[in-house]
Short mmCIF file of C-alpha atoms in Angstrom, two decimals:
data_model
loop_
_atom_site.label_atom_id
_atom_site.label_comp_id
_atom_site.label_asym_id
_atom_site.label_seq_id
_atom_site.Cartn_x
_atom_site.Cartn_y
_atom_site.Cartn_z
CA MET A 1 -31.94 120.34 -48.35
CA LYS A 2 -32.45 123.64 -46.28
CA ARG A 3 -29.84 125.67 -44.73
CA GLN A 4 -29.65 129.05 -42.78
CA LEU A 5 -27.54 132.10 -42.76
CA ILE A 6 -27.18 133.88 -39.47
CA LEU A 7 -26.12 137.35 -39.32
CA GLU A 8 -24.51 138.95 -35.90
CA ASP A 9 -27.28 141.46 -35.91
CA GLY A 10 -29.81 138.59 -35.45
CA THR A 11 -31.07 138.72 -39.11
CA ILE A 12 -31.82 135.09 -40.41
CA PHE A 13 -32.17 133.73 -43.87
CA ILE A 14 -33.17 130.44 -44.91
CA GLY A 15 -32.45 128.81 -48.19
CA GLU A 16 -31.20 125.76 -50.14
CA ALA A 17 -28.11 124.16 -49.38
CA PHE A 18 -25.32 123.33 -52.26
CA GLY A 19 -21.64 122.73 -51.89
CA SER A 20 -20.10 121.48 -49.25
CA ASP A 21 -22.36 120.57 -46.06
CA GLU A 22 -19.88 122.10 -43.50
CA ASP A 23 -20.78 124.88 -41.09
CA LYS A 24 -18.54 128.09 -41.99
CA THR A 25 -18.31 131.45 -40.25
CA GLY A 26 -16.88 134.49 -41.81
CA GLU A 27 -17.42 137.99 -42.66
CA VAL A 28 -20.27 138.49 -45.05
CA VAL A 29 -19.55 140.86 -48.05
CA PHE A 30 -21.07 141.43 -51.46
CA ASN A 31 -19.73 141.43 -54.80
CA THR A 32 -21.37 143.53 -57.68
CA GLY A 33 -19.79 141.65 -60.58
CA MET A 34 -22.18 140.23 -63.24
CA THR A 35 -19.67 137.53 -64.35
CA GLY A 36 -16.43 136.09 -62.81
CA TYR A 37 -17.66 133.85 -60.20
CA GLN A 38 -14.71 131.63 -60.54
CA GLU A 39 -12.17 134.18 -60.35
CA ILE A 40 -13.92 135.70 -57.28
CA LEU A 41 -14.22 132.06 -55.69
CA SER A 42 -10.32 131.60 -56.04
CA ASP A 43 -9.13 135.26 -55.11
CA PRO A 44 -7.01 134.74 -52.03
CA SER A 45 -8.07 138.41 -50.99
CA TYR A 46 -11.38 137.03 -49.77
CA CYS A 47 -9.68 134.64 -47.41
CA GLY A 48 -11.96 133.87 -44.53
CA GLN A 49 -15.07 135.66 -45.93
CA ILE A 50 -18.47 134.76 -46.80
CA VAL A 51 -19.22 136.23 -50.17
CA THR A 52 -22.57 137.22 -51.55
CA LEU A 53 -22.86 137.74 -55.37
CA THR A 54 -25.54 140.35 -56.31
CA TYR A 55 -26.41 139.22 -59.70
CA PRO A 56 -29.08 136.77 -59.55
CA LEU A 57 -28.14 133.88 -61.63
CA ILE A 58 -24.81 132.32 -60.86
CA GLY A 59 -23.04 129.06 -62.25
CA ASN A 60 -24.50 129.40 -65.75
CA TYR A 61 -21.10 128.86 -67.67
CA GLY A 62 -20.02 126.30 -65.07
CA ILE A 63 -16.35 125.99 -64.00
CA ASN A 64 -13.27 125.30 -66.24
CA ARG A 65 -9.58 124.86 -65.70
CA ASP A 66 -8.21 128.09 -66.94
CA ASP A 67 -9.80 130.78 -64.82
CA PHE A 68 -8.63 130.14 -61.46
CA GLU A 69 -6.78 132.96 -59.41
CA SER A 70 -5.19 130.56 -57.04
CA ILE A 71 -4.80 126.63 -56.63
CA ILE A 72 -6.68 126.36 -53.35
CA PRO A 73 -9.49 128.86 -52.72
CA SER A 74 -9.74 130.33 -49.37
CA VAL A 75 -13.01 132.02 -49.28
CA SER A 76 -15.33 130.60 -46.29
CA ALA A 77 -18.91 130.37 -48.37
CA LEU A 78 -20.83 131.69 -51.09
CA ILE A 79 -24.37 133.25 -51.03
CA VAL A 80 -26.56 133.55 -54.48
CA ARG A 81 -29.98 133.89 -55.34
CA GLU A 82 -30.28 131.32 -57.84
CA VAL A 83 -27.51 128.67 -58.70
CA ALA A 84 -27.56 127.01 -62.11
CA ASP A 85 -27.71 123.02 -61.97
CA LEU A 86 -27.31 122.90 -66.29
CA PRO A 87 -24.39 125.11 -67.21
CA SER A 88 -23.78 125.75 -70.94
CA ASN A 89 -20.45 126.69 -72.00
CA TRP A 90 -17.74 124.96 -74.21
CA ARG A 91 -15.26 125.35 -71.64
CA ASN A 92 -17.36 124.04 -68.74
CA GLN A 93 -15.79 121.19 -66.98
CA LEU A 94 -17.76 121.19 -63.41
CA THR A 95 -20.95 122.74 -62.08
CA LEU A 96 -20.61 125.09 -59.65
CA ASP A 97 -22.14 122.93 -57.16
CA GLU A 98 -19.55 120.10 -57.85
CA TYR A 99 -16.61 122.18 -57.61
CA LEU A 100 -17.79 123.62 -54.09
CA LYS A 101 -18.34 120.21 -52.90
CA SER A 102 -14.66 119.04 -54.01
CA VAL A 103 -13.11 122.36 -52.29
CA ASN A 104 -15.29 121.92 -49.12
CA ILE A 105 -16.83 125.42 -49.50
CA PRO A 106 -20.68 125.51 -48.61
CA GLY A 107 -23.11 127.57 -50.48
CA ILE A 108 -26.69 128.82 -49.66
CA SER A 109 -29.19 129.81 -52.65
CA GLY A 110 -32.86 131.05 -52.88
CA ILE A 111 -32.46 133.83 -50.30
CA ASP A 112 -33.25 137.54 -50.85
CA THR A 113 -29.64 138.75 -51.81
CA ARG A 114 -30.97 142.36 -52.43
CA LYS A 115 -32.26 142.47 -48.67
CA LEU A 116 -28.98 141.01 -47.55
CA THR A 117 -27.04 143.52 -49.61
CA ARG A 118 -29.06 146.18 -48.38
CA LEU A 119 -28.26 145.28 -44.80
CA ILE A 120 -24.51 145.13 -45.32
CA ARG A 121 -24.58 148.75 -47.01
CA LYS A 122 -26.57 150.21 -44.23
CA HIS A 123 -24.82 148.49 -41.32
CA GLY A 124 -21.43 147.27 -42.89
CA ALA A 125 -19.84 143.93 -43.33
CA MET A 126 -20.64 141.95 -40.32
CA LYS A 127 -19.96 138.48 -39.23
CA GLY A 128 -22.24 135.55 -40.15
CA VAL A 129 -22.43 131.85 -40.19
CA ILE A 130 -23.93 129.19 -42.75
CA CYS A 131 -25.15 126.29 -40.92
CA SER A 132 -27.60 123.60 -40.95
CA LEU A 133 -31.34 124.10 -40.21
CA ASP A 134 -30.97 121.83 -36.93
CA LYS A 135 -28.57 124.11 -35.17
CA ASN A 136 -30.46 126.14 -32.48
CA ALA A 137 -30.38 129.81 -33.82
CA GLU A 138 -30.09 131.55 -30.63
CA GLU A 139 -27.14 129.44 -29.56
CA VAL A 140 -25.18 129.99 -32.93
CA LEU A 141 -25.88 133.76 -32.59
CA SER A 142 -24.63 133.67 -29.08
CA GLN A 143 -21.34 131.96 -30.37
CA LEU A 144 -21.16 134.37 -33.40
CA LYS A 145 -21.04 137.71 -31.51
CA ALA A 146 -18.32 136.09 -29.25
CA ALA A 147 -16.34 134.79 -31.96
CA VAL A 148 -13.07 136.69 -33.01
CA LEU A 149 -12.51 136.65 -36.64
CA PRO A 150 -8.77 135.50 -37.67
CA ILE A 151 -6.21 138.24 -38.44
CA ASP A 152 -3.63 135.89 -39.92
CA GLN A 153 -5.29 135.95 -43.49
CA VAL A 154 -2.13 136.87 -45.46
CA LYS A 155 0.02 134.18 -43.64
CA ARG A 156 -2.41 131.53 -44.65
CA VAL A 157 -2.49 132.52 -48.20
CA SER A 158 0.91 133.43 -48.95
CA THR A 159 3.59 131.07 -50.53
CA LYS A 160 5.64 129.51 -48.05
CA THR A 161 8.76 129.68 -50.12
CA ALA A 162 10.03 131.50 -53.13
CA TYR A 163 9.66 130.17 -56.42
CA ALA A 164 10.75 131.33 -59.96
CA SER A 165 8.73 132.02 -62.92
CA PRO A 166 11.56 132.38 -65.39
CA GLY A 167 11.82 135.00 -68.43
CA SER A 168 14.47 136.75 -70.33
CA GLY A 169 13.10 140.17 -69.72
CA GLU A 170 13.39 142.40 -66.27
CA ARG A 171 13.62 140.65 -63.08
CA VAL A 172 10.77 141.32 -60.88
CA VAL A 173 10.53 140.22 -57.29
CA LEU A 174 6.85 139.90 -56.50
CA VAL A 175 5.81 139.80 -52.78
CA ASP A 176 2.95 137.39 -52.24
CA TYR A 177 0.59 138.81 -49.74
CA GLY A 178 -2.31 136.63 -51.46
CA MET A 179 -1.35 137.09 -55.10
CA LYS A 180 -3.97 136.81 -57.77
CA HIS A 181 -2.57 134.65 -60.62
CA GLY A 182 -3.42 137.29 -62.99
CA ILE A 183 -0.93 139.50 -61.53
CA LEU A 184 1.71 136.73 -62.48
CA ARG A 185 -0.01 136.34 -65.84
CA GLU A 186 0.50 140.08 -66.82
CA LEU A 187 4.15 139.82 -65.68
CA THR A 188 5.00 136.89 -67.72
CA LYS A 189 3.22 137.95 -70.73
CA ARG A 190 5.78 140.80 -70.86
CA ASN A 191 8.62 138.19 -70.72
CA CYS A 192 9.77 139.18 -67.21
CA ASP A 193 11.78 137.07 -64.91
CA VAL A 194 9.70 136.89 -61.92
CA ILE A 195 10.50 135.65 -58.45
CA VAL A 196 7.73 135.20 -56.10
CA VAL A 197 8.55 135.55 -52.53
CA PRO A 198 6.62 135.21 -48.96
CA TYR A 199 4.85 137.99 -47.41
CA ASN A 200 7.31 138.21 -44.59
CA VAL A 201 10.43 138.53 -46.99
CA THR A 202 12.96 141.01 -45.62
CA ALA A 203 14.79 143.70 -47.63
CA GLU A 204 18.15 142.08 -47.42
CA GLU A 205 16.66 138.79 -48.92
CA ILE A 206 15.07 140.72 -51.85
CA MET A 207 18.16 142.72 -52.49
CA ARG A 208 20.13 139.39 -52.76
CA LEU A 209 18.17 138.38 -55.64
CA HIS A 210 19.05 141.50 -57.71
CA PRO A 211 15.53 142.74 -58.76
CA ASP A 212 15.05 145.34 -61.44
CA GLY A 213 11.82 145.97 -59.88
CA ILE A 214 9.53 145.10 -56.89
CA MET A 215 5.96 144.38 -57.01
CA LEU A 216 3.50 144.41 -53.70
CA SER A 217 0.60 142.00 -54.54
CA ASN A 218 -2.87 142.23 -53.27
CA GLY A 219 -4.12 140.21 -50.30
CA PRO A 220 -6.82 139.98 -47.61
CA GLY A 221 -7.53 141.49 -44.23
CA ASP A 222 -6.40 144.59 -42.52
CA PRO A 223 -2.93 146.13 -43.59
CA THR A 224 -1.96 146.98 -40.06
CA ASP A 225 -1.76 143.23 -39.34
CA VAL A 226 1.10 142.78 -41.98
CA GLU A 227 3.80 144.25 -39.86
CA ALA A 228 6.71 142.86 -41.67
CA ALA A 229 5.87 144.64 -44.81
CA ILE A 230 6.53 148.10 -43.31
CA PRO A 231 10.36 147.97 -42.84
CA MET A 232 10.85 146.12 -45.81
CA ILE A 233 9.21 148.71 -47.97
CA GLN A 234 10.78 151.45 -46.14
CA ALA A 235 14.13 149.79 -46.96
CA VAL A 236 13.70 149.13 -50.77
CA GLN A 237 12.01 152.18 -51.82
CA GLY A 238 14.35 154.61 -53.47
CA LYS A 239 16.71 152.04 -54.54
CA ILE A 240 14.37 149.70 -56.87
CA PRO A 241 11.21 150.80 -58.80
CA LEU A 242 8.21 149.70 -57.00
CA PHE A 243 4.65 148.97 -58.11
CA GLY A 244 1.92 147.99 -55.28
CA ILE A 245 -1.62 146.87 -56.07
CA CYS A 246 -4.42 146.62 -53.70
CA LEU A 247 -3.24 145.37 -50.22
CA GLY A 248 0.22 146.45 -51.64
CA HIS A 249 -0.94 149.87 -52.05
CA GLN A 250 -2.28 150.10 -48.44
CA LEU A 251 0.98 148.84 -47.10
CA PHE A 252 3.05 151.20 -49.17
CA ALA A 253 1.02 154.03 -47.62
CA LEU A 254 1.68 152.67 -44.06
CA ALA A 255 5.28 152.53 -44.77
CA ASN A 256 5.24 156.17 -45.78
CA GLY A 257 3.52 157.53 -42.91
CA ALA A 258 0.01 157.52 -43.92
CA GLU A 259 -3.05 155.83 -42.27
CA THR A 260 -5.61 153.09 -43.32
CA GLU A 261 -9.34 152.70 -42.26
CA LYS A 262 -12.11 150.19 -42.70
CA LEU A 263 -14.98 151.11 -45.34
CA THR A 264 -18.50 150.33 -44.46
CA PHE A 265 -18.99 147.62 -46.85
CA GLY A 266 -15.86 147.86 -49.07
CA HIS A 267 -15.61 147.90 -53.02
CA ARG A 268 -15.81 144.45 -54.58
CA GLY A 269 -17.02 144.28 -58.32
CA SER A 270 -15.82 144.80 -61.58
CA ASN A 271 -17.27 148.10 -62.76
CA HIS A 272 -16.12 150.67 -60.19
CA PRO A 273 -14.87 154.03 -62.12
CA VAL A 274 -11.60 155.66 -60.97
CA LYS A 275 -10.41 159.14 -62.23
CA ASP A 276 -6.86 159.65 -63.12
CA LEU A 277 -6.14 163.14 -61.45
CA ALA A 278 -3.28 163.92 -64.10
CA THR A 279 -5.31 163.20 -67.20
CA GLY A 280 -8.79 163.41 -66.08
CA LYS A 281 -9.70 160.19 -67.67
CA VAL A 282 -11.95 157.75 -66.12
CA ALA A 283 -11.24 153.99 -66.22
CA LEU A 284 -13.56 151.24 -65.04
CA THR A 285 -11.97 148.93 -62.71
CA SER A 286 -12.17 145.67 -60.92
CA GLN A 287 -11.88 145.95 -57.25
CA ASN A 288 -11.81 143.86 -54.15
CA HIS A 289 -10.84 145.52 -50.54
CA GLY A 290 -12.40 146.24 -47.29
CA TYR A 291 -9.75 148.78 -46.27
CA THR A 292 -8.63 152.29 -47.55
CA VAL A 293 -6.09 154.85 -47.33
CA LYS A 294 -7.13 158.12 -45.25
CA GLU A 295 -6.80 160.96 -47.53
CA GLU A 296 -6.26 163.47 -45.11
CA SER A 297 -3.39 161.24 -43.50
CA ILE A 298 -1.54 161.83 -46.68
CA HIS A 299 -0.62 165.43 -46.09
CA GLY A 300 2.83 166.03 -44.50
CA THR A 301 4.03 162.60 -46.33
CA ASP A 302 6.09 162.14 -49.44
CA LEU A 303 3.05 160.57 -51.06
CA GLU A 304 0.91 162.23 -53.80
CA VAL A 305 -2.84 161.06 -54.59
CA THR A 306 -2.98 160.05 -58.51
CA HIS A 307 -6.35 158.55 -58.69
CA ILE A 308 -9.58 158.72 -56.76
CA ALA A 309 -12.70 156.54 -56.75
CA VAL A 310 -15.56 158.31 -58.85
CA ASN A 311 -18.56 156.99 -56.47
CA ASP A 312 -17.00 157.84 -53.17
CA GLY A 313 -13.88 160.01 -53.63
CA THR A 314 -11.74 157.42 -51.72
CA VAL A 315 -8.00 157.25 -52.65
CA GLU A 316 -7.21 154.82 -55.60
CA GLY A 317 -3.73 155.53 -56.53
CA LEU A 318 -0.47 157.17 -54.86
CA LYS A 319 3.08 157.80 -56.12
CA HIS A 320 6.01 158.84 -54.05
CA LYS A 321 7.08 162.46 -54.77
CA GLU A 322 11.06 161.56 -55.10
CA PHE A 323 11.38 157.60 -55.71
CA SER A 324 10.20 155.61 -58.57
CA ALA A 325 7.24 153.97 -56.73
CA PHE A 326 3.56 154.19 -57.56
CA THR A 327 0.56 152.09 -56.47
CA VAL A 328 -3.08 151.73 -57.13
CA GLN A 329 -6.08 150.05 -55.02
CA TYR A 330 -7.62 148.63 -57.79
CA HIS A 331 -6.82 145.59 -59.94
CA PRO A 332 -5.03 146.38 -63.13
CA GLU A 333 -4.84 142.77 -64.10
CA ALA A 334 -8.74 142.62 -63.74
CA SER A 335 -9.64 138.79 -63.63
CA PRO A 336 -12.39 139.34 -63.68
CA GLY A 337 -13.41 142.65 -65.15
CA PRO A 338 -12.13 145.18 -67.56
CA VAL A 339 -8.70 145.87 -68.87
CA ASP A 340 -9.02 149.70 -68.87
CA ALA A 341 -6.02 149.81 -66.20
CA ASN A 342 -3.70 147.03 -67.83
CA TYR A 343 -1.40 149.67 -69.01
CA LEU A 344 0.11 150.25 -65.48
CA PHE A 345 2.18 147.04 -65.91
CA ASP A 346 3.70 148.56 -68.72
CA GLN A 347 4.15 151.70 -67.05
CA PHE A 348 6.24 150.07 -64.24
CA LEU A 349 8.34 148.38 -66.79
CA GLU A 350 9.06 152.02 -68.40
CA ASN A 351 9.90 152.80 -64.81
CA ILE A 352 12.38 149.96 -64.43
CA ARG A 353 13.89 150.82 -67.75
CA ALA A 354 14.41 154.61 -66.71
CA ALA A 355 16.09 153.30 -63.26
CA LYS A 356 18.58 151.46 -65.18
CA ARG A 357 19.20 154.54 -67.36
CA GLY A 358 19.95 156.05 -63.79
CA ASP A 359 16.57 158.01 -63.53
CA MET A 360 15.08 156.78 -60.13
CA SER A 361 12.47 159.66 -59.94
CA TYR A 362 10.57 158.69 -62.88
CA ALA A 363 7.53 157.63 -60.97
CA GLU A 364 4.42 158.61 -63.07
CA ALA A 365 1.44 156.37 -62.53
#
């Protein structure tokens, strides 16, 4: 069955339908990873987006029960060049098509994903709709141009109630802005006593949990839409060691007087080089974000840039000059991707132990 992808600039791609038969609208973005489509599909940071995978063959190792980053995926739709009908892997339990049907996510294959990626790189991420061929393209385009994409993605993907992942080590309050399970896995692997809380948690509610450390998770959308996070971060930093990832990094910057802006097409993939300014070392990282912290806005704040992206020089890491608080724009838990930056979880725990010894200024990233 044929299906069409219509972009807000009027470009139309016609391809083969797979997955759900529903029509879906969203922001069209691309990811350059060669593997990890299951983790990408289940990453809450893609909430409301139509994801294009630039690697030409997707689905060749199927879907398994272990590699999900959330229980219920929130991506709008999937675009691939070719989808594998006969996956081959010892962990395979479902084909990609079967899985997408089960979670009501439409897909389109057989289109020129290189052309689509070039369009996004040139003009930026744009609105798009995947729909059946019997829909009038002009009418769909008119509706698409008038459509306003939602700004409540964090509310949609965050946990509604707090819950615990018990451990016998340091207590970490993990604020869920759209948390990938990989973050929780890394903390529990280190025997942390983790309490996951909703995105709109207050500083008072966090402090009543008597945390040793606070982690700000990744998440979708524009950080300026998550207004509740700013006063909370301002109130807890300096009292409890803090570590932020991706959206958590951006919210930390906003809470300290810096500004964010939207990137033309974002960073999404598992091979992004990041330079540590203190050591000069370059790590390959997994990334998924459409916004960045404006470097010039950091001047005059209590923040210091610790990492930059090698490809475009954007800010990839921050630390507070006085408090035990640091953040990174990339994903040290990977999932999918390299584990070069995995040591940051250990650094966070070292900061917690230093704070217990009375040193709250220990904030090296």
